[in-house]
XYZ file of C-alpha atoms in Angstrom:
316
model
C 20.623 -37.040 -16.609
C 23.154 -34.671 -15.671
C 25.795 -36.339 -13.049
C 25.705 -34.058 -10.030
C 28.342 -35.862 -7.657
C 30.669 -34.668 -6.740
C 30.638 -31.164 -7.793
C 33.844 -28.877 -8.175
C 33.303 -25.495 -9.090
C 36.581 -23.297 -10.468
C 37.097 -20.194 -11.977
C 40.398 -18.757 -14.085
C 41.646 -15.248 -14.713
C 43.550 -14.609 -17.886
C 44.960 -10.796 -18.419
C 48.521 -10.050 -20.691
C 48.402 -6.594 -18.888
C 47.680 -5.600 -15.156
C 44.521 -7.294 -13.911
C 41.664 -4.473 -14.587
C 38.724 -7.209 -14.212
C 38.443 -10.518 -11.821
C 35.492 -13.328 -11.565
C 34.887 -14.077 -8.103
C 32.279 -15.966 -6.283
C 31.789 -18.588 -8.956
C 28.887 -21.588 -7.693
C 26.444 -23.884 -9.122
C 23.962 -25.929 -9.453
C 22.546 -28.290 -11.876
C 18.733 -29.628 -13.249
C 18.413 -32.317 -15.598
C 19.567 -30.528 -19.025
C 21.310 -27.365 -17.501
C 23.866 -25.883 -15.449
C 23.397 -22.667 -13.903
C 26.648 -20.779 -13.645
C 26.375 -17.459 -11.141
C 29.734 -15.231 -10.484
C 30.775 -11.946 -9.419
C 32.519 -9.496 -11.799
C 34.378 -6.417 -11.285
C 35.835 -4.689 -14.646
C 36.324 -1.225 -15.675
C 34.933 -1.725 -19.125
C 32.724 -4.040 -20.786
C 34.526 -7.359 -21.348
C 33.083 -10.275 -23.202
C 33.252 -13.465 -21.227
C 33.520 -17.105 -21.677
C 32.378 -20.648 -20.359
C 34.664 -23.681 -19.881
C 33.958 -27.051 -18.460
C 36.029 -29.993 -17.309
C 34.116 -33.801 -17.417
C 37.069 -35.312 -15.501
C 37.357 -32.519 -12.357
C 39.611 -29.852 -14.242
C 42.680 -32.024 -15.582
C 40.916 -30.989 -19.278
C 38.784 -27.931 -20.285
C 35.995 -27.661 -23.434
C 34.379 -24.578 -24.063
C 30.999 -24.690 -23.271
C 28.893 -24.110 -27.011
C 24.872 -23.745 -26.116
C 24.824 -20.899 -23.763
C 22.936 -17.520 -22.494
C 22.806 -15.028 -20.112
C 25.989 -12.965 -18.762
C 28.324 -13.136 -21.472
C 28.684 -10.321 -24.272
C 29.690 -6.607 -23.122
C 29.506 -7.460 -19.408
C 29.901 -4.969 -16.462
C 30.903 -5.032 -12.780
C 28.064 -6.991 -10.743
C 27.059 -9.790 -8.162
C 25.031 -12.930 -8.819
C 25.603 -12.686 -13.006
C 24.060 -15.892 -14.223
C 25.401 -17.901 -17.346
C 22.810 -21.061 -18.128
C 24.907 -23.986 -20.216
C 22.598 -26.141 -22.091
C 24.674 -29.111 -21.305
C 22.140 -31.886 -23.524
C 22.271 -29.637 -26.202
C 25.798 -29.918 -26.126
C 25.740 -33.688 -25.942
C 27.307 -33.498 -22.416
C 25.671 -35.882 -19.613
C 28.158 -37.005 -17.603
C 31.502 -36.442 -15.512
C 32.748 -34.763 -12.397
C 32.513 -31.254 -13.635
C 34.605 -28.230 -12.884
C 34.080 -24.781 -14.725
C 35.554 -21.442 -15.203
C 34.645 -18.227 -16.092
C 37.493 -16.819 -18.223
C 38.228 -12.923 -19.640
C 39.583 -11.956 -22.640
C 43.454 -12.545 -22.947
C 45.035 -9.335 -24.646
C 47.433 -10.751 -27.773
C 48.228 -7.231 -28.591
C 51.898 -6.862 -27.485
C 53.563 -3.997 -25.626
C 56.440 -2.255 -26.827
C 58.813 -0.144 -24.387
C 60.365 3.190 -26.547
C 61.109 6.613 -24.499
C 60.277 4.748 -21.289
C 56.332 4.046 -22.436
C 55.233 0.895 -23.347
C 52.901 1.177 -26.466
C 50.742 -1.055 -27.678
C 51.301 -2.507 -31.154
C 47.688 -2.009 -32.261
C 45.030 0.867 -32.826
C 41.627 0.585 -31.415
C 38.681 -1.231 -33.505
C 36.022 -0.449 -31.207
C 35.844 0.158 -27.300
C 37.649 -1.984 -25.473
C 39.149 -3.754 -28.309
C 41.830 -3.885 -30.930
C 42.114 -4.265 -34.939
C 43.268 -7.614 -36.069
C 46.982 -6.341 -36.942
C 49.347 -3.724 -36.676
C 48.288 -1.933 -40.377
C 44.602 -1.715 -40.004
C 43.441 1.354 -39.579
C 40.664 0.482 -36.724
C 38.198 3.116 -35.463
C 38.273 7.036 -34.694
C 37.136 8.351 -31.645
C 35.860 12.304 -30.926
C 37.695 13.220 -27.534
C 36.582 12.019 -24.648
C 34.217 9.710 -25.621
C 33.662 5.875 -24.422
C 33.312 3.684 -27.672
C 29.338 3.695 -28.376
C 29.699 2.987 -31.996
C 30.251 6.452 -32.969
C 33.865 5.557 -33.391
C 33.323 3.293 -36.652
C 34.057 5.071 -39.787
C 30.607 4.647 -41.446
C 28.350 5.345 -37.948
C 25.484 8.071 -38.350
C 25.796 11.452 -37.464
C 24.322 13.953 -35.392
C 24.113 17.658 -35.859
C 23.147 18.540 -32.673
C 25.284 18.834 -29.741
C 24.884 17.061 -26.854
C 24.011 18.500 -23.721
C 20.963 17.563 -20.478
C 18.956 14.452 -21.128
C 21.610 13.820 -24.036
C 24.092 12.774 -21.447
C 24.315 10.111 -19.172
C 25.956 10.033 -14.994
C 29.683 9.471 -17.151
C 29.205 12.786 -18.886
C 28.748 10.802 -22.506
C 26.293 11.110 -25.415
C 23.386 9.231 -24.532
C 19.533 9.219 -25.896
C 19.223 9.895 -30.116
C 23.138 10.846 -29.059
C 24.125 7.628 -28.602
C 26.556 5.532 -31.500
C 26.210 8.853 -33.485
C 29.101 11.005 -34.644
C 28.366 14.423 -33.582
C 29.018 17.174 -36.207
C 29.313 20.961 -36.013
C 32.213 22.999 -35.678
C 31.848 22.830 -31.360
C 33.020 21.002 -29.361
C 30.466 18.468 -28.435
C 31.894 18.801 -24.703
C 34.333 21.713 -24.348
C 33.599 22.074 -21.116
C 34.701 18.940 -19.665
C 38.210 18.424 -19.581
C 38.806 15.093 -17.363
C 36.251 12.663 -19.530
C 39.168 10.110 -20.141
C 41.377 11.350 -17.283
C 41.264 12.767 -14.054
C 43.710 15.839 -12.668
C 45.156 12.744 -10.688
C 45.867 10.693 -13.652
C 43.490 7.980 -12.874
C 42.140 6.352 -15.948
C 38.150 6.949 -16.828
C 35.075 4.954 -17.198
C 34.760 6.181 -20.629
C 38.602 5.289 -21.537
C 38.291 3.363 -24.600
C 41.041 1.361 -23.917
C 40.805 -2.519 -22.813
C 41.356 -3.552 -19.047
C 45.047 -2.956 -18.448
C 45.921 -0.136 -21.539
C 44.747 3.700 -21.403
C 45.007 6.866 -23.239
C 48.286 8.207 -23.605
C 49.325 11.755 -22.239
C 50.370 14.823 -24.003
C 53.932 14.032 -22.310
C 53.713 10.225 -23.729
C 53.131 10.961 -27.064
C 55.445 13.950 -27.216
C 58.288 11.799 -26.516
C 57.317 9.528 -29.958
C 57.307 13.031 -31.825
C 60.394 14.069 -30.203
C 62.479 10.824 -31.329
C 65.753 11.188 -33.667
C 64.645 11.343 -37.298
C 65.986 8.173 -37.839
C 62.949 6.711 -35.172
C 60.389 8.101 -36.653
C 60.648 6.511 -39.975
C 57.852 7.731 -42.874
C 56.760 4.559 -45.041
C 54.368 3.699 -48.075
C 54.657 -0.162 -47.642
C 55.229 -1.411 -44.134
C 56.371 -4.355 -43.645
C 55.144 -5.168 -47.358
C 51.257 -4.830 -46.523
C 51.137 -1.786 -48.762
C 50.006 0.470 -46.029
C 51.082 4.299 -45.244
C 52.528 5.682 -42.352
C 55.207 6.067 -39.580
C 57.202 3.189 -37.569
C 58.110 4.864 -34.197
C 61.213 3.514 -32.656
C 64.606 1.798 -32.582
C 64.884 -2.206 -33.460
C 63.399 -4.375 -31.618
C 61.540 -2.007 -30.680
C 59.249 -0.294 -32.768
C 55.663 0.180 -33.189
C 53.499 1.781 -36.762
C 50.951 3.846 -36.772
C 49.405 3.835 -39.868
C 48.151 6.504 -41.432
C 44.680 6.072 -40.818
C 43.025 9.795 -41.717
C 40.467 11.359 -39.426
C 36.692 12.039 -39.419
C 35.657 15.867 -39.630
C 33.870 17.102 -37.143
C 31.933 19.221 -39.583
C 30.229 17.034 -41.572
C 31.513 13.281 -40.504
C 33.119 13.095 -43.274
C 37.115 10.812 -43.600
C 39.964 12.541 -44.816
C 43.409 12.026 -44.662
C 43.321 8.349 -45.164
C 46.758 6.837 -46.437
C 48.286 10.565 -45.924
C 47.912 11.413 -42.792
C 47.606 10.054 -38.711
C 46.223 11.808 -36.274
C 45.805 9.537 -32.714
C 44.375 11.695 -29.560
C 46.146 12.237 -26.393
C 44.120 12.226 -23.216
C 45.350 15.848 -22.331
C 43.858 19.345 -23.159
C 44.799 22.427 -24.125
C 42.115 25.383 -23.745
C 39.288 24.580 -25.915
C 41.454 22.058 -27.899
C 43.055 18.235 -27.234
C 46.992 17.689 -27.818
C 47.024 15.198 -30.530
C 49.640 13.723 -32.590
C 49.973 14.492 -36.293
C 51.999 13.021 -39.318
C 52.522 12.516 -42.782
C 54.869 11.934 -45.174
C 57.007 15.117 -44.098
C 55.978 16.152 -40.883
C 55.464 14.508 -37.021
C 54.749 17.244 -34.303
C 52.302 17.482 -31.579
C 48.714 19.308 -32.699
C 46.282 21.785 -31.104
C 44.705 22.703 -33.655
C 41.779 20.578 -34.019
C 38.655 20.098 -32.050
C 37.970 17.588 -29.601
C 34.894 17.359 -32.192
C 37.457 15.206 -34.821
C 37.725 12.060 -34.902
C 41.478 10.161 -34.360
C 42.932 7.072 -33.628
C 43.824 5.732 -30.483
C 46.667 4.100 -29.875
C 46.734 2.945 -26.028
C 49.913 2.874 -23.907
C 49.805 -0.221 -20.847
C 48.598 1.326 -17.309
């Protein structure tokens, strides 16, 4: 039998960056083997949530194991439900408190040129790689992270366009998770998908609660660093991994080399040699992007928002 008196319900916030999501609203009530946990979200991207419980009225917290409902890739809403099989976590007992916790960002942020950078690509949307060196995923311009952005996603020859695009402007139907090939642009025409004129931040910003896309200005100002901060390497920081530490110590970032995906075929190139990570600005028909290898860093407009780059995010 589950102990039902007296009940405190709590809820927690946890955000490294500016708060971009909050749990509000949190209540609830109990039957014999479960606890029904409902809460308010607001987030600009999909977050993955969790569920904590205190037995002694929130002095300690234990993650709550047997769970379902409102959890993975969650979205601003009212009454979300989470249901905690409390028996099948061998719980019966105590004067319980919860909280419904977001993801706390470990990726650090780095001030150079008056920016401060994040020390991580982009794995997927919303989140970043494991460390510094890895490579992570490579977004086409202006689109939210759908799974088209990992390296080995299908493609799609067609381009997008009516029932192939959702209210947000982004691949949607057969579109959807697919890399989208052909020499086009798969959305020329739309120039504010991760920005607007005003330089508010998108739906379809891949960047986690807190971080966007840099500018054209933003990453201009890593290109435009003494020779001396922009420092071409084959084994950084011993892990054996290509490409350019940005920067003066402390205060550095790397962007590996990562390559890019063609926008003809899908195809990777360019990986070890080369980086390419996407700005959030245009520039006609093309996106400002910034480009290095081994001899080289300059700003790009030469390739199609059709490619697919990095993303490195800079801290809203």
């Amino acid at each position: 039998m589950f102990k039902k008196s007296p009940t405190l319900v709590l809820f927690m916030l946890c955000s490294a960056m500016s708060i971009a999501q909050t749990v509000t609203n949190v209540r609830a009530t109990f039957t014999d083997c479960t606890a029904e946990i409902r809460f308010d979200l607001s987030t600009s991207t999909p977050i993955d949530l969790t569920l904590w419980y205190s037995g002694d009225g929130g002095t300690t917290w234990q993650l709550c194991n047997t769970v379902s409902g409102a959890l993975l890739a969650q979205t601003s809403g009212t009454n979300k439900l989470i249901t905690w099989d409390n028996q099948a976590d061998n719980v019966l007992y105590g004067r319980f408190a919860f909280k419904v916790e977001v993801p706390t960002s470990t990726v650090e942020c780095v001030m150079i040129a008056g920016v401060c950078w994040a020390t991580h690509n982009l794995s997927a949307h919303g989140e970043f790689v494991d460390n510094p060196q890895d490579y992570g995923a490579l977004f086409q311009w202006g689109r939210r992270g759908d799974g088209h952005e990992q390296r080995n996603s299908p493609t799609i020859s067609t381009q997008a366009s009516g029932a192939n695009l959702d209210a947000n402007g982004q691949a949607a139907g057969t579109h959807e998770g697919r890399f989208i090939t052909g020499y086009s642009n798969w959305r020329s025409q739309h120039d504010s998908l991760w920005c607007l004129a005003d330089g508010t931040k998108t739906v379809n910003d891949p960047c986690p609660p807190g971080w966007r896309v840099p500018t054209y200005t933003e990453l201009n100002a890593l290109a435009s660093l003494p020779t001396s901060q922009r420092v071409w390497t084959t084994n950084w920081n011993g892990t054996g991994v290509s490409g350019r530490e940005f920067g003066e110590a402390p205060n550095t970032i790397f962007l590996p080399a990562a390559g890019s995906r063609n926008s003809s075929d899908g195809s990777l190139s360019g990986v070890g040699t080369n980086g390419y990570y996407w700005s959030s600005t245009v520039n006609g028909a093309i996106a400002w992007s910034l480009y290095f290898y081994s001899g080289l860093v300059s700003m790009d407009n030469y390739h199609r928002r059709a490619f697919g780059f990095s993303v490195r995010c800079v801290s809203e």
